[in-house]
Amino acid sequence: MGKPRSPAGRAALLHARLEKEYDAHCELVHGNAFELLVATILSAQCTDVRVNATTPALFDYYPDSSAMASAELAHLEELVRSTGFYRNKAKNLRRMANQLLDSHNGEVPESRKDLVELAGVGRKTANVIRSVAFGLPGLPVDTHVGRLARRLCLTDEEDPERIEMVLNPLIPEKERGEFSLRLILHGRQVCFARKPSCDVCLLNDFCPSAFMV
Ligand code: SF4
C-alpha cells in the first residue's frame, strides 16, 4: 500500500497502527467518575505519577463530593500541595464538589456543557471524563495530541479546541477517547517534543515529519 496522501488517510492509518501497538488506558488511577474528575483537575501542570501518589490519601479523607464540599481549605491544600498550584487546585476541588451537590445530586454529570461549568474543568478535562469514565464521545487534546497531529500533518492548528474539531470527523465517535490516549502514549514514549525517535517509530514510513524534526 502506498503512502496515504490526505489527512483522512493518514488519520486512518495512524489510528490502525497505534491500536495494534498500545493498550489504551488512562494512567490516572481512579475507581469512579468523581475520583477521575479530581485526579484530572490535579493533573494540570503535573505528572500522572505525582497525582497517583497524591490521590490515595486525599480520597481517604474525602471519598465523595459531600465530604470534599465541606473540607477545610487548609487541609485540602496540604493534601494536594505536591501537585503544584495547590492553592488554586484546592479551591477548585472544594468549589467543584459544592457545584456537584448543588446542581447534580452530588454526581458527576455526563454532558460537556455541564462539565465545563465545574470549577477547574476545561474542555480537555470534560473530554477525559466523558470518554474514560462514561464511554461517551470525547477527544481530549493535550500537548502530545496537538504535537502529533501537526507532525502527521492532520492540521496546522495550535489551538486545542480547533485541533479537536479537525480530528473529530477523522475518527469514529466511539473511538475518539482511545485514539487520544494512544496518541498521548506515543508522544510520551517515542514522538518526543525534542528529538523524536523517528528511527524506531512505527509511523515513519508515512509520517511527513519523519527524520525532519
Ligand atoms: S516518524 Fe518521527 S515525527 Fe513522525 S510520528 Fe514518528 S517519531 Fe514523530
PDB file of C-alpha atoms and ligand atoms in Angstrom:
ATOM      1  CA  MET A   1       0.000   0.000   0.000  1.00  0.00           C
ATOM      2  CA  GLY A   2       1.321   3.487  -0.905  1.00  0.00           C
ATOM      3  CA  LYS A   3       1.583   6.397   1.471  1.00  0.00           C
ATOM      4  CA  PRO A   4      -1.767   7.988   2.299  1.00  0.00           C
ATOM      5  CA  ARG A   5      -1.904  11.465   0.749  1.00  0.00           C
ATOM      6  CA  SER A   6      -4.800  13.018   2.610  1.00  0.00           C
ATOM      7  CA  PRO A   7      -5.213  13.861   6.315  1.00  0.00           C
ATOM      8  CA  ALA A   8      -8.141  11.413   6.432  1.00  0.00           C
ATOM      9  CA  GLY A   9      -5.960   8.635   5.008  1.00  0.00           C
ATOM     10  CA  ARG A  10      -3.109   9.381   7.411  1.00  0.00           C
ATOM     11  CA  ALA A  11      -5.501   9.544  10.384  1.00  0.00           C
ATOM     12  CA  ALA A  12      -6.982   6.142   9.478  1.00  0.00           C
ATOM     13  CA  LEU A  13      -3.548   4.519   9.145  1.00  0.00           C
ATOM     14  CA  LEU A  14      -2.284   6.229  12.308  1.00  0.00           C
ATOM     15  CA  HIS A  15      -5.342   5.028  14.217  1.00  0.00           C
ATOM     16  CA  ALA A  16      -4.922   1.435  12.978  1.00  0.00           C
ATOM     17  CA  ARG A  17      -1.179   1.300  13.745  1.00  0.00           C
ATOM     18  CA  LEU A  18      -1.491   2.781  17.236  1.00  0.00           C
ATOM     19  CA  GLU A  19      -4.376   0.441  18.030  1.00  0.00           C
ATOM     20  CA  LYS A  20      -2.104  -2.559  17.427  1.00  0.00           C
ATOM     21  CA  GLU A  21       0.753  -1.059  19.419  1.00  0.00           C
ATOM     22  CA  TYR A  22      -0.830   0.433  22.535  1.00  0.00           C
ATOM     23  CA  ASP A  23      -3.339  -0.711  25.083  1.00  0.00           C
ATOM     24  CA  ALA A  24      -5.414   2.458  25.519  1.00  0.00           C
ATOM     25  CA  HIS A  25      -5.640   3.219  29.193  1.00  0.00           C
ATOM     26  CA  CYS A  26      -5.824   6.298  31.342  1.00  0.00           C
ATOM     27  CA  GLU A  27      -2.737   6.479  33.548  1.00  0.00           C
ATOM     28  CA  LEU A  28      -4.566   8.353  36.323  1.00  0.00           C
ATOM     29  CA  VAL A  29      -5.585   5.792  38.957  1.00  0.00           C
ATOM     30  CA  HIS A  30      -9.289   6.107  39.798  1.00  0.00           C
ATOM     31  CA  GLY A  31     -12.203   3.992  40.991  1.00  0.00           C
ATOM     32  CA  ASN A  32     -15.128   6.096  39.769  1.00  0.00           C
ATOM     33  CA  ALA A  33     -16.037   9.266  37.855  1.00  0.00           C
ATOM     34  CA  PHE A  34     -15.606  11.515  40.901  1.00  0.00           C
ATOM     35  CA  GLU A  35     -12.079  10.234  41.571  1.00  0.00           C
ATOM     36  CA  LEU A  36     -11.175  10.621  37.892  1.00  0.00           C
ATOM     37  CA  LEU A  37     -12.509  14.179  37.900  1.00  0.00           C
ATOM     38  CA  VAL A  38     -10.431  15.070  40.975  1.00  0.00           C
ATOM     39  CA  ALA A  39      -7.307  13.380  39.573  1.00  0.00           C
ATOM     40  CA  THR A  40      -7.699  15.134  36.217  1.00  0.00           C
ATOM     41  CA  ILE A  41      -8.059  18.541  37.881  1.00  0.00           C
ATOM     42  CA  LEU A  42      -4.883  17.816  39.856  1.00  0.00           C
ATOM     43  CA  SER A  43      -3.007  16.692  36.732  1.00  0.00           C
ATOM     44  CA  ALA A  44      -2.811  20.230  35.308  1.00  0.00           C
ATOM     45  CA  GLN A  45       0.903  21.114  35.107  1.00  0.00           C
ATOM     46  CA  CYS A  46       1.731  17.899  36.962  1.00  0.00           C
ATOM     47  CA  THR A  47       2.742  14.343  36.056  1.00  0.00           C
ATOM     48  CA  ASP A  48       0.292  11.452  36.364  1.00  0.00           C
ATOM     49  CA  VAL A  49       2.814   9.674  38.611  1.00  0.00           C
ATOM     50  CA  ARG A  50       2.764  12.515  41.113  1.00  0.00           C
ATOM     51  CA  VAL A  51      -1.035  12.745  41.004  1.00  0.00           C
ATOM     52  CA  ASN A  52      -1.287   8.987  41.623  1.00  0.00           C
ATOM     53  CA  ALA A  53       0.984   9.361  44.665  1.00  0.00           C
ATOM     54  CA  THR A  54      -1.260  12.146  45.990  1.00  0.00           C
ATOM     55  CA  THR A  55      -4.798  10.866  45.490  1.00  0.00           C
ATOM     56  CA  PRO A  56      -4.908   7.821  47.848  1.00  0.00           C
ATOM     57  CA  ALA A  57      -4.568   9.997  50.978  1.00  0.00           C
ATOM     58  CA  LEU A  58      -6.892  12.624  49.504  1.00  0.00           C
ATOM     59  CA  PHE A  59      -9.602  10.031  48.825  1.00  0.00           C
ATOM     60  CA  ASP A  60      -9.172   8.512  52.287  1.00  0.00           C
ATOM     61  CA  TYR A  61     -10.270  11.826  53.775  1.00  0.00           C
ATOM     62  CA  TYR A  62     -12.609  12.966  51.001  1.00  0.00           C
ATOM     63  CA  PRO A  63     -14.043   9.999  49.085  1.00  0.00           C
ATOM     64  CA  ASP A  64     -17.010  11.808  47.521  1.00  0.00           C
ATOM     65  CA  SER A  65     -18.473  15.190  46.726  1.00  0.00           C
ATOM     66  CA  SER A  66     -20.277  15.646  50.031  1.00  0.00           C
ATOM     67  CA  ALA A  67     -17.091  15.006  52.050  1.00  0.00           C
ATOM     68  CA  MET A  68     -14.997  17.271  49.822  1.00  0.00           C
ATOM     69  CA  ALA A  69     -17.595  20.062  49.754  1.00  0.00           C
ATOM     70  CA  SER A  70     -17.152  20.728  53.462  1.00  0.00           C
ATOM     71  CA  ALA A  71     -13.382  20.201  53.630  1.00  0.00           C
ATOM     72  CA  GLU A  72     -11.168  22.717  55.414  1.00  0.00           C
ATOM     73  CA  LEU A  73      -9.362  24.563  52.658  1.00  0.00           C
ATOM     74  CA  ALA A  74      -6.037  24.447  54.526  1.00  0.00           C
ATOM     75  CA  HIS A  75      -6.296  20.670  54.843  1.00  0.00           C
ATOM     76  CA  LEU A  76      -7.094  20.250  51.157  1.00  0.00           C
ATOM     77  CA  GLU A  77      -4.127  22.486  50.287  1.00  0.00           C
ATOM     78  CA  GLU A  78      -1.814  20.392  52.429  1.00  0.00           C
ATOM     79  CA  LEU A  79      -3.018  17.165  50.778  1.00  0.00           C
ATOM     80  CA  VAL A  80      -2.581  18.412  47.181  1.00  0.00           C
ATOM     81  CA  ARG A  81       0.491  20.618  47.746  1.00  0.00           C
ATOM     82  CA  SER A  82       2.909  18.313  45.901  1.00  0.00           C
ATOM     83  CA  THR A  83       0.932  18.617  42.638  1.00  0.00           C
ATOM     84  CA  GLY A  84       1.785  22.328  42.275  1.00  0.00           C
ATOM     85  CA  PHE A  85      -0.567  25.332  42.051  1.00  0.00           C
ATOM     86  CA  TYR A  86      -2.068  23.800  45.183  1.00  0.00           C
ATOM     87  CA  ARG A  87      -3.979  26.847  46.430  1.00  0.00           C
ATOM     88  CA  ASN A  88      -5.947  27.135  43.215  1.00  0.00           C
ATOM     89  CA  LYS A  89      -6.396  23.402  42.900  1.00  0.00           C
ATOM     90  CA  ALA A  90      -7.692  23.051  46.478  1.00  0.00           C
ATOM     91  CA  LYS A  91     -10.107  25.937  45.959  1.00  0.00           C
ATOM     92  CA  ASN A  92     -11.344  24.447  42.678  1.00  0.00           C
ATOM     93  CA  LEU A  93     -11.807  20.990  44.198  1.00  0.00           C
ATOM     94  CA  ARG A  94     -13.965  22.288  47.035  1.00  0.00           C
ATOM     95  CA  ARG A  95     -15.985  24.533  44.744  1.00  0.00           C
ATOM     96  CA  MET A  96     -16.427  21.738  42.197  1.00  0.00           C
ATOM     97  CA  ALA A  97     -17.691  19.408  44.958  1.00  0.00           C
ATOM     98  CA  ASN A  98     -20.195  22.053  46.066  1.00  0.00           C
ATOM     99  CA  GLN A  99     -21.374  22.515  42.469  1.00  0.00           C
ATOM    100  CA  LEU A 100     -21.925  18.758  42.190  1.00  0.00           C
ATOM    101  CA  LEU A 101     -24.042  18.827  45.353  1.00  0.00           C
ATOM    102  CA  ASP A 102     -25.985  21.945  44.386  1.00  0.00           C
ATOM    103  CA  SER A 103     -26.725  21.089  40.750  1.00  0.00           C
ATOM    104  CA  HIS A 104     -26.159  17.375  40.120  1.00  0.00           C
ATOM    105  CA  ASN A 105     -27.257  15.457  43.252  1.00  0.00           C
ATOM    106  CA  GLY A 106     -23.607  15.012  44.168  1.00  0.00           C
ATOM    107  CA  GLU A 107     -22.852  13.071  40.971  1.00  0.00           C
ATOM    108  CA  VAL A 108     -20.509  13.882  38.082  1.00  0.00           C
ATOM    109  CA  PRO A 109     -22.596  14.981  35.075  1.00  0.00           C
ATOM    110  CA  GLU A 110     -22.099  13.428  31.635  1.00  0.00           C
ATOM    111  CA  SER A 111     -22.746  16.382  29.360  1.00  0.00           C
ATOM    112  CA  ARG A 112     -19.853  18.523  28.183  1.00  0.00           C
ATOM    113  CA  LYS A 113     -21.892  21.652  28.795  1.00  0.00           C
ATOM    114  CA  ASP A 114     -22.420  20.733  32.477  1.00  0.00           C
ATOM    115  CA  LEU A 115     -18.851  19.514  32.953  1.00  0.00           C
ATOM    116  CA  VAL A 116     -17.182  22.717  31.724  1.00  0.00           C
ATOM    117  CA  GLU A 117     -19.219  24.743  34.202  1.00  0.00           C
ATOM    118  CA  LEU A 118     -17.470  22.986  37.087  1.00  0.00           C
ATOM    119  CA  ALA A 119     -14.545  24.753  38.774  1.00  0.00           C
ATOM    120  CA  GLY A 120     -11.193  23.661  37.383  1.00  0.00           C
ATOM    121  CA  VAL A 121     -12.763  21.853  34.413  1.00  0.00           C
ATOM    122  CA  GLY A 122     -11.983  22.884  30.829  1.00  0.00           C
ATOM    123  CA  ARG A 123     -12.814  21.197  27.577  1.00  0.00           C
ATOM    124  CA  LYS A 124      -9.890  18.760  27.770  1.00  0.00           C
ATOM    125  CA  THR A 125     -10.863  17.565  31.248  1.00  0.00           C
ATOM    126  CA  ALA A 126     -14.521  17.306  30.207  1.00  0.00           C
ATOM    127  CA  ASN A 127     -13.499  15.086  27.290  1.00  0.00           C
ATOM    128  CA  VAL A 128     -11.378  12.890  29.586  1.00  0.00           C
ATOM    129  CA  ILE A 129     -14.338  12.373  31.922  1.00  0.00           C
ATOM    130  CA  ARG A 130     -16.768  11.704  29.082  1.00  0.00           C
ATOM    131  CA  SER A 131     -14.573   9.211  27.252  1.00  0.00           C
ATOM    132  CA  VAL A 132     -12.833   7.416  30.142  1.00  0.00           C
ATOM    133  CA  ALA A 133     -15.495   7.436  32.871  1.00  0.00           C
ATOM    134  CA  PHE A 134     -18.638   7.217  30.737  1.00  0.00           C
ATOM    135  CA  GLY A 135     -17.535   5.733  27.392  1.00  0.00           C
ATOM    136  CA  LEU A 136     -19.028   8.723  25.569  1.00  0.00           C
ATOM    137  CA  PRO A 137     -17.516  10.571  22.578  1.00  0.00           C
ATOM    138  CA  GLY A 138     -14.735  12.891  23.660  1.00  0.00           C
ATOM    139  CA  LEU A 139     -11.284  13.549  22.215  1.00  0.00           C
ATOM    140  CA  PRO A 140      -9.033  15.220  24.794  1.00  0.00           C
ATOM    141  CA  VAL A 141      -6.361  17.351  23.123  1.00  0.00           C
ATOM    142  CA  ASP A 142      -3.273  17.842  25.254  1.00  0.00           C
ATOM    143  CA  THR A 143       0.219  18.910  24.255  1.00  0.00           C
ATOM    144  CA  HIS A 144       1.085  15.430  22.897  1.00  0.00           C
ATOM    145  CA  VAL A 145      -2.076  15.119  20.807  1.00  0.00           C
ATOM    146  CA  GLY A 146      -1.539  18.586  19.349  1.00  0.00           C
ATOM    147  CA  ARG A 147       2.132  17.962  18.524  1.00  0.00           C
ATOM    148  CA  LEU A 148       1.478  14.602  16.863  1.00  0.00           C
ATOM    149  CA  ALA A 149      -1.498  15.907  14.905  1.00  0.00           C
ATOM    150  CA  ARG A 150       0.721  18.655  13.481  1.00  0.00           C
ATOM    151  CA  ARG A 151       3.676  16.356  12.774  1.00  0.00           C
ATOM    152  CA  LEU A 152       1.393  13.932  10.972  1.00  0.00           C
ATOM    153  CA  CYS A 153       0.056  16.942   9.018  1.00  0.00           C
ATOM    154  CA  LEU A 154      -3.514  16.314  10.117  1.00  0.00           C
ATOM    155  CA  THR A 155      -3.765  20.006  10.969  1.00  0.00           C
ATOM    156  CA  ASP A 156      -1.582  23.062  11.388  1.00  0.00           C
ATOM    157  CA  GLU A 157      -3.755  24.476  14.168  1.00  0.00           C
ATOM    158  CA  GLU A 158      -2.246  25.324  17.568  1.00  0.00           C
ATOM    159  CA  ASP A 159      -5.482  25.874  19.475  1.00  0.00           C
ATOM    160  CA  PRO A 160      -6.634  22.669  21.249  1.00  0.00           C
ATOM    161  CA  GLU A 161     -10.322  23.182  20.523  1.00  0.00           C
ATOM    162  CA  ARG A 162      -9.664  23.761  16.827  1.00  0.00           C
ATOM    163  CA  ILE A 163      -7.448  20.677  16.710  1.00  0.00           C
ATOM    164  CA  GLU A 164     -10.277  18.678  18.285  1.00  0.00           C
ATOM    165  CA  MET A 165     -12.699  19.973  15.640  1.00  0.00           C
ATOM    166  CA  VAL A 166     -10.302  18.855  12.882  1.00  0.00           C
ATOM    167  CA  LEU A 167      -9.679  15.408  14.404  1.00  0.00           C
ATOM    168  CA  ASN A 168     -13.272  14.584  15.374  1.00  0.00           C
ATOM    169  CA  PRO A 169     -14.587  13.837  11.865  1.00  0.00           C
ATOM    170  CA  LEU A 170     -11.492  11.735  11.103  1.00  0.00           C
ATOM    171  CA  ILE A 171     -12.097   9.263  13.951  1.00  0.00           C
ATOM    172  CA  PRO A 172     -15.298   7.279  14.688  1.00  0.00           C
ATOM    173  CA  GLU A 173     -17.169   8.789  17.658  1.00  0.00           C
ATOM    174  CA  LYS A 174     -16.801   5.829  19.991  1.00  0.00           C
ATOM    175  CA  GLU A 175     -13.060   5.536  19.348  1.00  0.00           C
ATOM    176  CA  ARG A 176     -12.047   9.154  19.924  1.00  0.00           C
ATOM    177  CA  GLY A 177     -11.106   8.774  23.584  1.00  0.00           C
ATOM    178  CA  GLU A 178      -8.911   5.739  22.942  1.00  0.00           C
ATOM    179  CA  PHE A 179      -7.321   7.441  19.935  1.00  0.00           C
ATOM    180  CA  SER A 180      -6.334  10.347  22.173  1.00  0.00           C
ATOM    181  CA  LEU A 181      -4.967   8.039  24.893  1.00  0.00           C
ATOM    182  CA  ARG A 182      -2.826   6.188  22.327  1.00  0.00           C
ATOM    183  CA  LEU A 183      -1.510   9.407  20.807  1.00  0.00           C
ATOM    184  CA  ILE A 184      -0.518  10.539  24.311  1.00  0.00           C
ATOM    185  CA  LEU A 185       1.328   7.258  24.930  1.00  0.00           C
ATOM    186  CA  HIS A 186       3.134   7.554  21.583  1.00  0.00           C
ATOM    187  CA  GLY A 187       4.071  11.154  22.366  1.00  0.00           C
ATOM    188  CA  ARG A 188       5.427  10.167  25.766  1.00  0.00           C
ATOM    189  CA  GLN A 189       7.337   7.109  24.589  1.00  0.00           C
ATOM    190  CA  VAL A 190       8.511   7.838  21.013  1.00  0.00           C
ATOM    191  CA  CYS A 191       7.499  11.119  19.392  1.00  0.00           C
ATOM    192  CA  PHE A 192       9.138  13.379  21.961  1.00  0.00           C
ATOM    193  CA  ALA A 193       8.803  17.140  21.688  1.00  0.00           C
ATOM    194  CA  ARG A 194      12.568  17.393  21.251  1.00  0.00           C
ATOM    195  CA  LYS A 195      14.404  14.740  19.307  1.00  0.00           C
ATOM    196  CA  PRO A 196      11.597  12.322  18.431  1.00  0.00           C
ATOM    197  CA  SER A 197      12.785   8.740  17.949  1.00  0.00           C
ATOM    198  CA  CYS A 198      11.828   8.502  14.274  1.00  0.00           C
ATOM    199  CA  ASP A 199      14.223   5.592  13.722  1.00  0.00           C
ATOM    200  CA  VAL A 200      12.088   3.289  15.895  1.00  0.00           C
ATOM    201  CA  CYS A 201       8.691   4.869  15.182  1.00  0.00           C
ATOM    202  CA  LEU A 202       6.009   2.625  13.688  1.00  0.00           C
ATOM    203  CA  LEU A 203       4.703   5.590  11.700  1.00  0.00           C
ATOM    204  CA  ASN A 204       7.966   6.582  10.000  1.00  0.00           C
ATOM    205  CA  ASP A 205       7.017   5.136   6.598  1.00  0.00           C
ATOM    206  CA  PHE A 206       4.223   7.679   6.113  1.00  0.00           C
ATOM    207  CA  CYS A 207       4.739  10.486   8.663  1.00  0.00           C
ATOM    208  CA  PRO A 208       5.505  13.685   6.684  1.00  0.00           C
ATOM    209  CA  SER A 209       7.809  14.877   9.518  1.00  0.00           C
ATOM    210  CA  ALA A 210       9.848  11.668   9.828  1.00  0.00           C
ATOM    211  CA  PHE A 211      13.564  12.407  10.307  1.00  0.00           C
ATOM    212  CA  MET A 212      12.919  16.115   9.787  1.00  0.00           C
ATOM    213  CA  VAL A 213      12.373  17.411  13.337  1.00  0.00           C
TER     214      VAL A 213
HETATM  215  S1  SF4 B   1       8.106   9.476  12.423  1.00  0.00           S
HETATM  216 FE1  SF4 B   1       9.091  10.839  13.917  1.00  0.00          FE
HETATM  217  S2  SF4 B   1       7.946  12.768  13.808  1.00  0.00           S
HETATM  218 FE2  SF4 B   1       6.704  11.196  12.816  1.00  0.00          FE
HETATM  219  S3  SF4 B   1       5.350  10.420  14.448  1.00  0.00           S
HETATM  220 FE3  SF4 B   1       7.143   9.087  14.398  1.00  0.00          FE
HETATM  221  S4  SF4 B   1       8.569   9.947  15.906  1.00  0.00           S
HETATM  222 FE4  SF4 B   1       7.027  11.524  15.445  1.00  0.00          FE
END
